[in-house]
Structure formats: structure tokens, C-alpha cells
Short mmCIF file of C-alpha atoms in Angstrom, two decimals:
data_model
loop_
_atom_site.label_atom_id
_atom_site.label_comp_id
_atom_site.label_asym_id
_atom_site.label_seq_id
_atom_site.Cartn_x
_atom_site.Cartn_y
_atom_site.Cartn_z
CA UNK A 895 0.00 0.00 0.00
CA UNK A 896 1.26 3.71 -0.78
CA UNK A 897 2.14 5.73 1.80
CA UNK A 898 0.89 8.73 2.10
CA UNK A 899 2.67 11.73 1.60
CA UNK A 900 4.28 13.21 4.91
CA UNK A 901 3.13 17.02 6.06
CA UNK A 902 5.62 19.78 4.93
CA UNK A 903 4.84 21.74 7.68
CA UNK A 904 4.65 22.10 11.62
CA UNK A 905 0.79 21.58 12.48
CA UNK A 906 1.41 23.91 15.43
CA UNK A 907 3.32 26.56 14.27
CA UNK A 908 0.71 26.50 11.59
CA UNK A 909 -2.11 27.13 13.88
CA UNK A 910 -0.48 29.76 16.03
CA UNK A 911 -0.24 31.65 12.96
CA UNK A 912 -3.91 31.28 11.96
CA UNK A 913 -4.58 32.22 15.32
CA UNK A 914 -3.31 35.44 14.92
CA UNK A 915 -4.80 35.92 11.76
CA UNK A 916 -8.40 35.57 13.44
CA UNK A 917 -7.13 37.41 16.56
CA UNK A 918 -6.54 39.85 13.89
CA UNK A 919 -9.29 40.00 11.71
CA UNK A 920 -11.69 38.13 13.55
CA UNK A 921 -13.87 35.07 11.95
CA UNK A 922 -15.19 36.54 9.05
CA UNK A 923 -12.71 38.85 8.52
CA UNK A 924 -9.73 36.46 7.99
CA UNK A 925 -9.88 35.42 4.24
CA UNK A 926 -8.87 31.86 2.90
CA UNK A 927 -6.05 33.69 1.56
CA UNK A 928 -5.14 35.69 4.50
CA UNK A 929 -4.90 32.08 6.69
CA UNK A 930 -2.91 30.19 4.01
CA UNK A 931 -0.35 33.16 3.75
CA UNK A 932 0.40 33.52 6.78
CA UNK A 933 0.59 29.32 7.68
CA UNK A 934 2.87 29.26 4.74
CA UNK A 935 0.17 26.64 3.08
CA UNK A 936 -1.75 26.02 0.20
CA UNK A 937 -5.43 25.80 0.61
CA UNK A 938 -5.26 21.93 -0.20
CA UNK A 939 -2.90 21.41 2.37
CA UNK A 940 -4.96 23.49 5.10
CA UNK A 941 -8.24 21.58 4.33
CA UNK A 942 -6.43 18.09 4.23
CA UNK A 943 -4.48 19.09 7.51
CA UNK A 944 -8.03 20.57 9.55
CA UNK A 945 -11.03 20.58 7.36
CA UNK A 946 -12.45 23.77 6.64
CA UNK A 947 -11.81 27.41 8.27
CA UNK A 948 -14.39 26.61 10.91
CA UNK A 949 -12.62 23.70 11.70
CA UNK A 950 -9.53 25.48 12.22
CA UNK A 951 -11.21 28.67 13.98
CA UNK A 952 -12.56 26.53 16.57
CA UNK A 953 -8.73 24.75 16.96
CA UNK A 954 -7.50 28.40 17.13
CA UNK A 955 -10.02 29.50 19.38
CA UNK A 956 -8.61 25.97 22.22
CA UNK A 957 -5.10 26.88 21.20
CA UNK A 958 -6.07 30.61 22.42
CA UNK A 959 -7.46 29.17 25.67
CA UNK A 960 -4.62 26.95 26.49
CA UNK A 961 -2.42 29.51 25.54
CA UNK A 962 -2.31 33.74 25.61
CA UNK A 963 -6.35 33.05 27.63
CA UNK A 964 -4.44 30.39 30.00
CA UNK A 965 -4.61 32.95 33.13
CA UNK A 966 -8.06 32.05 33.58
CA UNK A 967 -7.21 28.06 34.38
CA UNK A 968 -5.09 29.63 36.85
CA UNK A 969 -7.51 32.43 38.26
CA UNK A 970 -10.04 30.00 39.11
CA UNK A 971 -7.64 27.45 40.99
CA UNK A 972 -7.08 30.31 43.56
CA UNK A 973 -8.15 29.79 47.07
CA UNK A 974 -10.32 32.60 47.67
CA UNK A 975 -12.76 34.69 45.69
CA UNK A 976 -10.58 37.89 45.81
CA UNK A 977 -7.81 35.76 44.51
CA UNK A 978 -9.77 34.26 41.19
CA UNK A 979 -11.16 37.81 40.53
CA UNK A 980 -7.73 39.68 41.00
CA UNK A 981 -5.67 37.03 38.95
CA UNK A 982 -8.57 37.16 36.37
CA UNK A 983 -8.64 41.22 36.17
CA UNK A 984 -4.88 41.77 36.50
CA UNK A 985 -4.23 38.80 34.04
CA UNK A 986 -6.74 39.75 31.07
CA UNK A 987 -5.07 43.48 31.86
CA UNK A 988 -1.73 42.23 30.58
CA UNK A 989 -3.06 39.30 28.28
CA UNK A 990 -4.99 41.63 26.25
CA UNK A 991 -2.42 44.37 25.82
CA UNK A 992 0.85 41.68 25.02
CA UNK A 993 2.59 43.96 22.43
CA UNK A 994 3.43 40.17 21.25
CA UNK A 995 0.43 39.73 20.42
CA UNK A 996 -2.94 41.27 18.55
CA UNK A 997 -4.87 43.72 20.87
CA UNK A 998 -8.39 42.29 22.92
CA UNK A 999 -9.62 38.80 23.17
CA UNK A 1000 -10.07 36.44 20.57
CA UNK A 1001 -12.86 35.19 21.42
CA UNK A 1002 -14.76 38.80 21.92
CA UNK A 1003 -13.33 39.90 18.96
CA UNK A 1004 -14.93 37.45 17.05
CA UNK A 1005 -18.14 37.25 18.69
CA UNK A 1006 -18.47 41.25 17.35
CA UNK A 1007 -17.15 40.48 13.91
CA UNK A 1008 -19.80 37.59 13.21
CA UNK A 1009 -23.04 38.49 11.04
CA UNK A 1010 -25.51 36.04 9.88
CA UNK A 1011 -23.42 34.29 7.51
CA UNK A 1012 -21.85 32.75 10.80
CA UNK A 1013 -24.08 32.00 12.90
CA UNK A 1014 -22.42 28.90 14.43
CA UNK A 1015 -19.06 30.23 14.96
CA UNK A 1016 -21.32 33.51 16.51
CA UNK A 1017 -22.94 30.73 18.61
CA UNK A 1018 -20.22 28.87 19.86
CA UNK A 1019 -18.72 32.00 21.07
CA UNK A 1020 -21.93 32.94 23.02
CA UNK A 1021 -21.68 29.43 24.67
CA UNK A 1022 -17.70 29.47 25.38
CA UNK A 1023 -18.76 32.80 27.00
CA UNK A 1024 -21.40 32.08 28.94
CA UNK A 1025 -19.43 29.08 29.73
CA UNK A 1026 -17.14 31.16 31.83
CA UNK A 1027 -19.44 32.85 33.38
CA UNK A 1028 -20.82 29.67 34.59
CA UNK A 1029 -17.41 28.17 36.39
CA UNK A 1030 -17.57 31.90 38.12
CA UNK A 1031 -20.68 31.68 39.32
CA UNK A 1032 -20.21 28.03 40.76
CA UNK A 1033 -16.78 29.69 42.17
CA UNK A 1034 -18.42 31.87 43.95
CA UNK A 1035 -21.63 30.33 45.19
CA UNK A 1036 -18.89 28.05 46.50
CA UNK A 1037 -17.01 30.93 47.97
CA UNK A 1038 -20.44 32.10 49.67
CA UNK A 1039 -21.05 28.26 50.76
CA UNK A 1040 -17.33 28.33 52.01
CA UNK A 1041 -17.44 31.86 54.44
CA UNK A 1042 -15.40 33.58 51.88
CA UNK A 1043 -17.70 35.69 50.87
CA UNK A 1044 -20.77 37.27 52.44
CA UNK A 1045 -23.51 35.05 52.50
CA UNK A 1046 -25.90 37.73 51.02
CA UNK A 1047 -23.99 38.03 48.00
CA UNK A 1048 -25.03 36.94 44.64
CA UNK A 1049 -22.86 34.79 43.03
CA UNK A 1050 -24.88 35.09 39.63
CA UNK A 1051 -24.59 38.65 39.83
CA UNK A 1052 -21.38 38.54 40.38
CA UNK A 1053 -20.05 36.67 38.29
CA UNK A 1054 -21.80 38.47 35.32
CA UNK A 1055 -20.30 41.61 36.65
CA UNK A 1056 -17.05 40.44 36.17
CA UNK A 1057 -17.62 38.39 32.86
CA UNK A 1058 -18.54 42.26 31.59
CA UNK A 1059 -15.94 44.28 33.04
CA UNK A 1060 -13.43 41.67 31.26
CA UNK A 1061 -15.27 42.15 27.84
CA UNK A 1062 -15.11 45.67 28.37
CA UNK A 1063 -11.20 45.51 29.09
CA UNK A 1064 -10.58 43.38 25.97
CA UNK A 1065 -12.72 46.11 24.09
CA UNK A 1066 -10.72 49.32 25.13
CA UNK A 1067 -7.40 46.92 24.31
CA UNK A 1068 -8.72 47.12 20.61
CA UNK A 1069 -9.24 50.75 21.17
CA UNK A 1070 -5.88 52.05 22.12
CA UNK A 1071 -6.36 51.42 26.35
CA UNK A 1072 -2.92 50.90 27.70
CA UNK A 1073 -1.68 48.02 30.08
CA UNK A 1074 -1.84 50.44 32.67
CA UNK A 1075 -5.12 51.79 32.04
CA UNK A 1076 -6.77 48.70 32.20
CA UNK A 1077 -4.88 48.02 35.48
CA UNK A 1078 -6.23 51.04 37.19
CA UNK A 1079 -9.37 49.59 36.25
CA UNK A 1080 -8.64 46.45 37.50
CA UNK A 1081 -7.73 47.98 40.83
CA UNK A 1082 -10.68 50.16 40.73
CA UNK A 1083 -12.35 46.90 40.99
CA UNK A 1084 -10.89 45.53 43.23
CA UNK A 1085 -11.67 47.86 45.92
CA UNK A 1086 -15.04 47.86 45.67
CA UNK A 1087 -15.16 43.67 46.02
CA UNK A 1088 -17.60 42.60 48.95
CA UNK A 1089 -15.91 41.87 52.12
CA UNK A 1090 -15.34 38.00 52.97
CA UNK A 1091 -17.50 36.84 55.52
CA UNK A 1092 -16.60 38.28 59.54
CA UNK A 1093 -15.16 34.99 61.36
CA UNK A 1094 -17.85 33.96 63.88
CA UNK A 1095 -16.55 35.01 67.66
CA UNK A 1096 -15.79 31.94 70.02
#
């Protein structure tokens, strides 16, 4: 039986690069010929290597979690409430504005850049999003459960609250905001988070 004939490129370094193309340009933006210039490919090659351009936004769009969006696996592993929403703020703060990298969130980006046309890439975006939201909300309703935070606070509430002010941060990125301005923000924040829970008295 023939073998088939070997890849002449690096699958990874590949889909870093189309990452940044869609980081970019977002979905609908990035043109077949945009992707395959930049991955050093021909179209062939792309579709034999990951199928079609959703195919490879939605590969992009794990890489992008796993990789420049990795802060939030971390946020959420901290041990209190304050902790997961400081790493989160202070991380997307420097994530988003990485002069090695395009300006916002990739996966805000190309929520915003979507129309009709691409509805299931617009879809899947919703539902990564509201996703996170989600594992904050169980964070916190387990912070409230645990005495770390007040036990009148909302952890729904919360947790949209903080799902928005990280849209907005990615947002202003695009715009021109500076590491440092979203930082303030981020500290702004900060001091205004509900109070953990008083320790009961003995």
C-alpha cells in the first residue's frame, strides 16, 4: 500500500499563525487567503491538515485558551474569591495588551465580527462565554457556601459583573487602552469587592 505523503509543515506553528490571523481580523474577517499566507500553506494542504476554516477557527479558538487566555485556568484554581477575581482582572489586563500579540480577546473579537453568515461560529462563542461565566458563578456560590464571601452576596450577579468588566477591558485593548489603564481599572475593581464573611466570635 502507498504511503501517504508526509506534512511539509509544523501543524502547530501553523495554527499559532492562523490564530493570529483571526485574533486579527476576527472570523469573518480572515480570508482563505489571509490564513494560508500567513501558515505558509496552500489551501489543499490546510483543508487536508483541519477541514475547513471553521474547523480550524474553533482549533484556534482551544489553542487561544490553552495559551495567551491560560490565566483564567489559573484564576479560578485560587483559594479565595478575591484571589480568582484579581488574577482574572490583572491577568486579562496584561493578556490583552501583550505587544506580542494582537490587541483584545479572541474570542470577543470574534463574537463582534460575526453576522448572519456565521451563525455557528457567533454561537459557539456565546456558549464558550457564557461558559465562563458559569465556572464563576459556581466559584463563587462556592465561595459564599465556604465563608469567603458574604452570605448575602449573589454569586450570579457577580459573576456576570465580572464576565462584563473583562469584555469591556478586551474592548478598550482594541481601542488604544494601555496596560496600565486597564490596570487602574482592575484595581478600581478591586476595591469595591464585597468583604469576605466576619469569622464567627468563640
Amino acid at each position: 500500500m502507498a504511503m501517504g505523503r508526509p506534512r511539509e509543515f509544523d501543524i502547530d506553528e501553523a495554527l499559532d499563525r492562523a490564530l493570529h490571523v483571526f485574533w486579527r481580523k476576527g472570523y469573518e474577517g480572515a480570508s482563505m487567503t489571509d490564513l494560508t499566507e500567513s501558515m505558509g500553506i496552500t489551501r489543499p494542504s490546510l483543508y487536508a491538515a483541519f477541514g475547513n476554516k471553521e474547523v480550524l477557527f474553533r482549533k484556534a479558538l482551544d489553542r487561544y485558551v490553552n495559551g495567551p487566555g491560560g490565566y483564567v485556568r489559573i484564576a479560578l484554581a485560587q483559594p479565595t474569591a478575591r484571589g480568582v477575581v484579581e488574577q482574572l482582572l490583572y491577568g486579562a489586563a496584561d493578556a490583552v495588551t501583550d505587544p506580542c500579540n494582537p490587541p483584545g480577546c479572541l474570542s470577543v473579537q470574534g463574537a463582534l465580527t460575526c453576522g448572519d453568515a456565521s451563525e455557528s461560529i457567533k454561537q459557539e462563542l456565546m456558549a464558550r462565554r457564557n461558559a465562563g461565566e458559569n465556572d464563576l458563578r459556581e466559584r463563587f456560590a462556592r465561595a459564599i457556601a465556604e465563608g469567603d464571601l458574604d452570605a448575602k452576596s449573589d454569586a450570579g450577579a457577580l459573576a456576570r459583573y465580572v464576565s462584563i468588566v473583562l469584555q469591556g477591558m478586551a474592548v478598550q485593548a482594541c481601542g488604544g487602552a494601555t496596560r496600565d489603564d486597564l490596570r487602574k481599572i482592575a484595581g478600581i475593581v478591586m476595591s469595591t469587592w464585597p468583604p469576605a464573611n466576619a469569622p464567627a466570635e468563640s
